[in-house]
Structures are given as C-alpha cells and as structure tokens.
mmCIF file of C-alpha atoms in Angstrom:
data_model
loop_
_atom_site.group_PDB
_atom_site.id
_atom_site.type_symbol
_atom_site.label_atom_id
_atom_site.label_comp_id
_atom_site.label_asym_id
_atom_site.label_seq_id
_atom_site.Cartn_x
_atom_site.Cartn_y
_atom_site.Cartn_z
ATOM 1 C CA MET A 1 105.112 83.377 100.146
ATOM 2 C CA PRO A 2 107.780 84.029 97.585
ATOM 3 C CA ILE A 3 105.612 86.936 96.168
ATOM 4 C CA ARG A 4 107.122 90.351 96.609
ATOM 5 C CA SER A 5 105.094 92.613 94.448
ATOM 6 C CA ILE A 6 101.594 93.043 92.921
ATOM 7 C CA LYS A 7 103.123 92.050 89.473
ATOM 8 C CA GLU A 8 104.416 88.787 90.995
ATOM 9 C CA LEU A 9 101.089 88.222 92.687
ATOM 10 C CA ILE A 10 99.189 88.607 89.389
ATOM 11 C CA ALA A 11 101.667 86.438 87.564
ATOM 12 C CA PHE A 12 101.334 83.687 90.176
ATOM 13 C CA ALA A 13 97.561 83.790 90.252
ATOM 14 C CA LYS A 14 97.367 83.725 86.412
ATOM 15 C CA ALA A 15 99.744 80.754 86.272
ATOM 16 C CA GLN A 16 97.908 78.890 88.948
ATOM 17 C CA PRO A 17 94.274 80.057 89.080
ATOM 18 C CA GLY A 18 92.452 79.171 92.292
ATOM 19 C CA VAL A 19 95.693 78.155 94.210
ATOM 20 C CA LEU A 20 96.042 81.379 96.197
ATOM 21 C CA ASN A 21 93.591 82.246 98.893
ATOM 22 C CA TYR A 22 92.785 85.405 100.880
ATOM 23 C CA GLY A 23 91.133 86.032 104.179
ATOM 24 C CA SER A 24 88.301 88.449 104.867
ATOM 25 C CA GLY A 25 85.905 89.161 107.460
ATOM 26 C CA THR A 26 82.327 90.303 106.825
ATOM 27 C CA THR A 27 80.854 89.555 103.350
ATOM 28 C CA GLY A 28 80.869 92.666 101.388
ATOM 29 C CA GLY A 29 83.066 94.320 103.942
ATOM 30 C CA ALA A 30 86.374 96.290 103.998
ATOM 31 C CA GLN A 31 88.584 93.195 103.529
ATOM 32 C CA HIS A 32 86.291 91.483 100.937
ATOM 33 C CA LEU A 33 85.389 94.137 98.344
ATOM 34 C CA PRO A 34 88.829 95.460 97.620
ATOM 35 C CA VAL A 35 90.104 91.972 96.793
ATOM 36 C CA GLU A 36 86.990 91.274 94.612
ATOM 37 C CA LEU A 37 87.727 94.517 92.733
ATOM 38 C CA PHE A 38 91.377 93.515 92.421
ATOM 39 C CA LYS A 39 90.507 90.124 91.021
ATOM 40 C CA SER A 40 88.090 91.695 88.510
ATOM 41 C CA MET A 41 90.463 94.350 87.374
ATOM 42 C CA ALA A 42 93.564 92.041 87.311
ATOM 43 C CA GLY A 43 91.721 89.119 85.788
ATOM 44 C CA VAL A 44 92.878 86.566 88.431
ATOM 45 C CA ASN A 45 91.196 83.903 90.502
ATOM 46 C CA ILE A 46 92.035 84.019 94.215
ATOM 47 C CA VAL A 47 89.796 82.043 96.607
ATOM 48 C CA ARG A 48 88.088 83.739 99.519
ATOM 49 C CA ILE A 49 88.365 82.197 103.008
ATOM 50 C CA ALA A 50 85.609 83.850 104.974
ATOM 51 C CA TYR A 51 86.182 84.713 108.609
ATOM 52 C CA LYS A 52 83.942 85.972 111.383
ATOM 53 C CA GLY A 53 85.977 89.113 111.571
ATOM 54 C CA SER A 54 89.205 90.557 110.285
ATOM 55 C CA GLY A 55 91.055 89.753 113.492
ATOM 56 C CA PRO A 56 90.838 85.978 113.125
ATOM 57 C CA ALA A 57 91.855 86.419 109.389
ATOM 58 C CA LEU A 58 94.881 88.590 110.377
ATOM 59 C CA ASN A 59 95.966 85.897 112.953
ATOM 60 C CA ASP A 60 95.842 83.221 110.329
ATOM 61 C CA LEU A 61 97.786 85.429 107.886
ATOM 62 C CA LEU A 62 100.397 85.928 110.534
ATOM 63 C CA GLY A 63 100.399 82.129 111.157
ATOM 64 C CA GLY A 64 100.708 81.207 107.498
ATOM 65 C CA GLN A 65 97.348 79.567 107.171
ATOM 66 C CA ILE A 66 96.152 81.996 104.451
ATOM 67 C CA HIS A 67 98.208 83.612 101.607
ATOM 68 C CA LEU A 68 97.087 87.169 101.613
ATOM 69 C CA MET A 69 94.770 89.864 102.940
ATOM 70 C CA PHE A 70 93.763 93.334 101.947
ATOM 71 C CA THR A 71 93.306 95.302 105.222
ATOM 72 C CA THR A 72 93.700 98.633 106.904
ATOM 73 C CA SER A 73 97.143 99.927 107.491
ATOM 74 C CA ALA A 74 96.329 100.474 111.127
ATOM 75 C CA SER A 75 95.655 96.780 111.643
ATOM 76 C CA VAL A 76 98.995 95.611 110.086
ATOM 77 C CA ALA A 77 101.405 98.478 110.827
ATOM 78 C CA ALA A 78 102.816 96.754 113.955
ATOM 79 C CA HIS A 79 103.552 93.658 111.899
ATOM 80 C CA LEU A 80 105.368 95.246 109.024
ATOM 81 C CA LYS A 81 108.616 96.752 110.700
ATOM 82 C CA PRO A 82 109.504 93.500 112.473
ATOM 83 C CA ALA A 83 108.852 91.766 109.026
ATOM 84 C CA ARG A 84 106.148 89.444 110.182
ATOM 85 C CA LEU A 85 104.090 90.554 107.236
ATOM 86 C CA ARG A 86 105.291 91.952 103.763
ATOM 87 C CA GLY A 87 103.289 94.929 102.453
ATOM 88 C CA LEU A 88 102.886 94.770 98.657
ATOM 89 C CA ALA A 89 100.997 97.862 97.820
ATOM 90 C CA VAL A 90 98.446 100.409 99.040
ATOM 91 C CA THR A 91 94.917 100.537 97.630
ATOM 92 C CA SER A 92 94.663 104.274 97.375
ATOM 93 C CA ALA A 93 95.206 106.231 94.185
ATOM 94 C CA ARG A 94 98.271 107.917 95.722
ATOM 95 C CA ARG A 95 101.047 106.506 97.840
ATOM 96 C CA SER A 96 100.338 106.785 101.567
ATOM 97 C CA ALA A 97 102.135 108.914 104.022
ATOM 98 C CA LEU A 98 101.797 105.941 106.324
ATOM 99 C CA ALA A 99 104.070 103.793 104.084
ATOM 100 C CA PRO A 100 105.425 105.919 101.299
ATOM 101 C CA GLU A 101 107.832 103.097 100.195
ATOM 102 C CA LEU A 102 104.878 101.023 99.172
ATOM 103 C CA PRO A 103 103.593 101.588 95.595
ATOM 104 C CA THR A 104 99.864 101.786 94.798
ATOM 105 C CA VAL A 105 98.115 98.872 93.216
ATOM 106 C CA ALA A 106 97.502 100.988 90.117
ATOM 107 C CA GLU A 107 101.189 101.770 89.622
ATOM 108 C CA SER A 108 101.936 98.147 90.238
ATOM 109 C CA GLY A 109 100.118 96.751 87.269
ATOM 110 C CA VAL A 110 96.466 97.416 87.656
ATOM 111 C CA PRO A 111 95.789 100.768 86.167
ATOM 112 C CA GLY A 112 92.768 102.619 87.679
ATOM 113 C CA TYR A 113 92.617 100.494 90.753
ATOM 114 C CA GLU A 114 91.525 102.418 93.898
ATOM 115 C CA PHE A 115 89.697 101.286 97.049
ATOM 116 C CA ILE A 116 89.696 103.545 100.092
ATOM 117 C CA LEU A 117 87.747 103.685 103.213
ATOM 118 C CA ILE A 118 86.518 107.016 104.521
ATOM 119 C CA ASP A 119 85.161 108.470 107.704
ATOM 120 C CA ALA A 120 83.019 111.452 107.265
ATOM 121 C CA MET A 121 80.842 113.774 109.244
ATOM 122 C CA PHE A 122 77.071 114.000 108.368
ATOM 123 C CA ALA A 123 74.235 116.152 109.525
ATOM 124 C CA PRO A 124 70.485 115.833 109.255
ATOM 125 C CA ALA A 125 69.187 116.477 105.682
ATOM 126 C CA ASN A 126 67.304 119.618 106.618
ATOM 127 C CA THR A 127 70.341 121.306 108.282
ATOM 128 C CA PRO A 128 70.556 124.961 106.833
ATOM 129 C CA ALA A 129 73.291 125.399 104.259
ATOM 130 C CA ALA A 130 74.900 128.210 106.340
ATOM 131 C CA VAL A 131 75.376 125.661 109.271
ATOM 132 C CA ILE A 132 76.752 123.144 106.929
ATOM 133 C CA GLY A 133 79.122 125.659 105.461
ATOM 134 C CA ARG A 134 80.385 126.820 108.831
ATOM 135 C CA LEU A 135 80.847 123.204 110.129
ATOM 136 C CA ASN A 136 82.782 122.265 106.944
ATOM 137 C CA ARG A 137 85.153 125.327 107.204
ATOM 138 C CA GLU A 138 85.878 124.555 110.889
ATOM 139 C CA ILE A 139 86.410 120.825 110.224
ATOM 140 C CA VAL A 140 88.697 121.581 107.274
ATOM 141 C CA ARG A 141 90.606 124.077 109.364
ATOM 142 C CA MET A 142 91.082 121.637 112.104
ATOM 143 C CA LEU A 143 92.051 118.766 109.851
ATOM 144 C CA SER A 144 94.583 120.959 107.986
ATOM 145 C CA THR A 145 96.620 121.508 111.139
ATOM 146 C CA ALA A 146 99.964 119.721 111.675
ATOM 147 C CA ASP A 147 98.594 118.423 115.046
ATOM 148 C CA ALA A 148 95.572 116.853 113.504
ATOM 149 C CA LYS A 149 97.558 115.285 110.556
ATOM 150 C CA GLU A 150 100.031 113.780 113.023
ATOM 151 C CA LYS A 151 97.263 112.499 115.204
ATOM 152 C CA PHE A 152 95.577 110.848 112.351
ATOM 153 C CA LEU A 153 98.827 109.235 111.158
ATOM 154 C CA SER A 154 99.432 107.888 114.635
ATOM 155 C CA PHE A 155 96.008 106.091 114.419
ATOM 156 C CA GLY A 156 96.928 104.690 110.902
ATOM 157 C CA ALA A 157 94.791 107.106 108.923
ATOM 158 C CA GLU A 158 95.266 110.159 106.798
ATOM 159 C CA ALA A 159 93.219 113.364 107.104
ATOM 160 C CA ALA A 160 91.742 114.356 103.829
ATOM 161 C CA PRO A 161 89.429 117.422 104.188
ATOM 162 C CA SER A 162 87.035 118.132 101.422
ATOM 163 C CA THR A 163 83.771 119.979 100.729
ATOM 164 C CA PRO A 164 80.262 118.624 101.170
ATOM 165 C CA GLU A 165 79.938 118.594 97.451
ATOM 166 C CA GLU A 166 83.101 116.496 97.007
ATOM 167 C CA LEU A 167 81.984 114.042 99.662
ATOM 168 C CA ALA A 168 78.470 113.685 98.082
ATOM 169 C CA ALA A 169 80.103 113.052 94.560
ATOM 170 C CA PHE A 170 82.486 110.450 96.108
ATOM 171 C CA ILE A 171 79.693 108.582 97.861
ATOM 172 C CA LYS A 172 77.539 108.659 94.772
ATOM 173 C CA THR A 173 80.395 107.323 92.516
ATOM 174 C CA ASP A 174 81.464 104.725 95.101
ATOM 175 C CA ILE A 175 77.991 103.331 95.582
ATOM 176 C CA SER A 176 77.543 102.969 91.724
ATOM 177 C CA ARG A 177 81.029 101.309 91.459
ATOM 178 C CA LEU A 178 80.496 98.920 94.330
ATOM 179 C CA ASP A 179 76.936 98.046 93.399
ATOM 180 C CA LYS A 180 78.307 96.993 89.892
ATOM 181 C CA LEU A 181 81.123 94.981 91.507
ATOM 182 C CA ILE A 182 78.704 93.250 93.946
ATOM 183 C CA LYS A 183 76.449 92.133 91.185
ATOM 184 C CA GLU A 184 79.290 91.053 88.853
ATOM 185 C CA ALA A 185 80.962 89.037 91.683
ATOM 186 C CA SER A 186 77.529 87.606 92.796
ATOM 187 C CA ILE A 187 78.181 88.669 96.300
ATOM 188 C CA THR A 188 75.177 87.983 98.625
ATOM 189 C CA GLY A 189 74.754 88.409 102.304
ATOM 190 C CA LYS A 190 74.930 84.744 102.892
#
C-alpha cells in the first residue's frame, strides 16, 4: 500500500470509495468497531472483510490479501520493527508510550477520534465502599510503580490507574457512544 498516513488514507478512501478493505474478527469486536467509528467520523467508505478471528485477519494483512486493520499494539508490535507492517496512528487520545513516534488518529485529521480498550477490576455490587476504596488505593499504588508500568508495556499495554467513579463514567459514556455507532452502522450479530 502506498498509504503512509491517516491523511493519505482518508484522501485515498474519498477518491475511491469502496476500494479499500479492512479485516476484522468478531462482529462488533475490537477490530470492527474502531474502523466503523473511523469511517463515520472521517466520512469514508472502507469495506469490511469479516474473519473468524483477528489472527487470520492479521495473517492476511501480512500476506497482502487485505489493505488495513485496526488492532491492538501487542498483536502487531513484532511486525513493525522489521517493517512487515506500517503503523499509521494510534487510536487513543494521546500518543502511546508503546509507539511514541506514531501520531493519534485525532491529530492526523479526525478530530475527536478515540477508541481504546480497557481492562478493569470489578467487585460485586454490594461490596462495602470502604473495601472498594481500599482495593482501589492498593491497585493504583501497584499500577503506579515503575515495575508495573514496565511489565504492562512489555505486554503491549499501558497502565492507567483511575478511581471507581472515573471508571464508571468511562463505561457509561462508552456504552452510549458505541450504542449510537452500532445503530448508525446497522451492525447486527449476524
């Protein structure tokens, strides 16, 4: 692919609607929804090629059978340094410590774009507030250590400690945003 940036990707997709394709695993999953959000916000038509999982899609991307893929840093990191794949941008709001040379999608021509995956710790709804507070303080303390940050980076992730309230607000906002996207893109489980 001659495309070297998000701006070039958008220009190509607008000049030739429906020519570019992308691979993704599960419908509504982590490789599908970020592209649908991108398509919606950038106003482009890129055709989805559905796979039974992200592994087969990544194999076809490496083999040149598909044009692009939005996927996790961990799954492509080994393919970026030997230049088997070209990273265009990260989907987070800020540049990633995993690939600080890559701009964000937002700073590359799609203002406001952000799509992140999070792992979080949950407890039963009736857990006492004092226990939740103690757990949160200990988790934040652990995630803030240099050792934990380094360990997360080695797995292709970034530690981002927060409060229970911040997590709840993120989840509420994300559910609302993704619900709207799924309806607008007519995404179904089929």
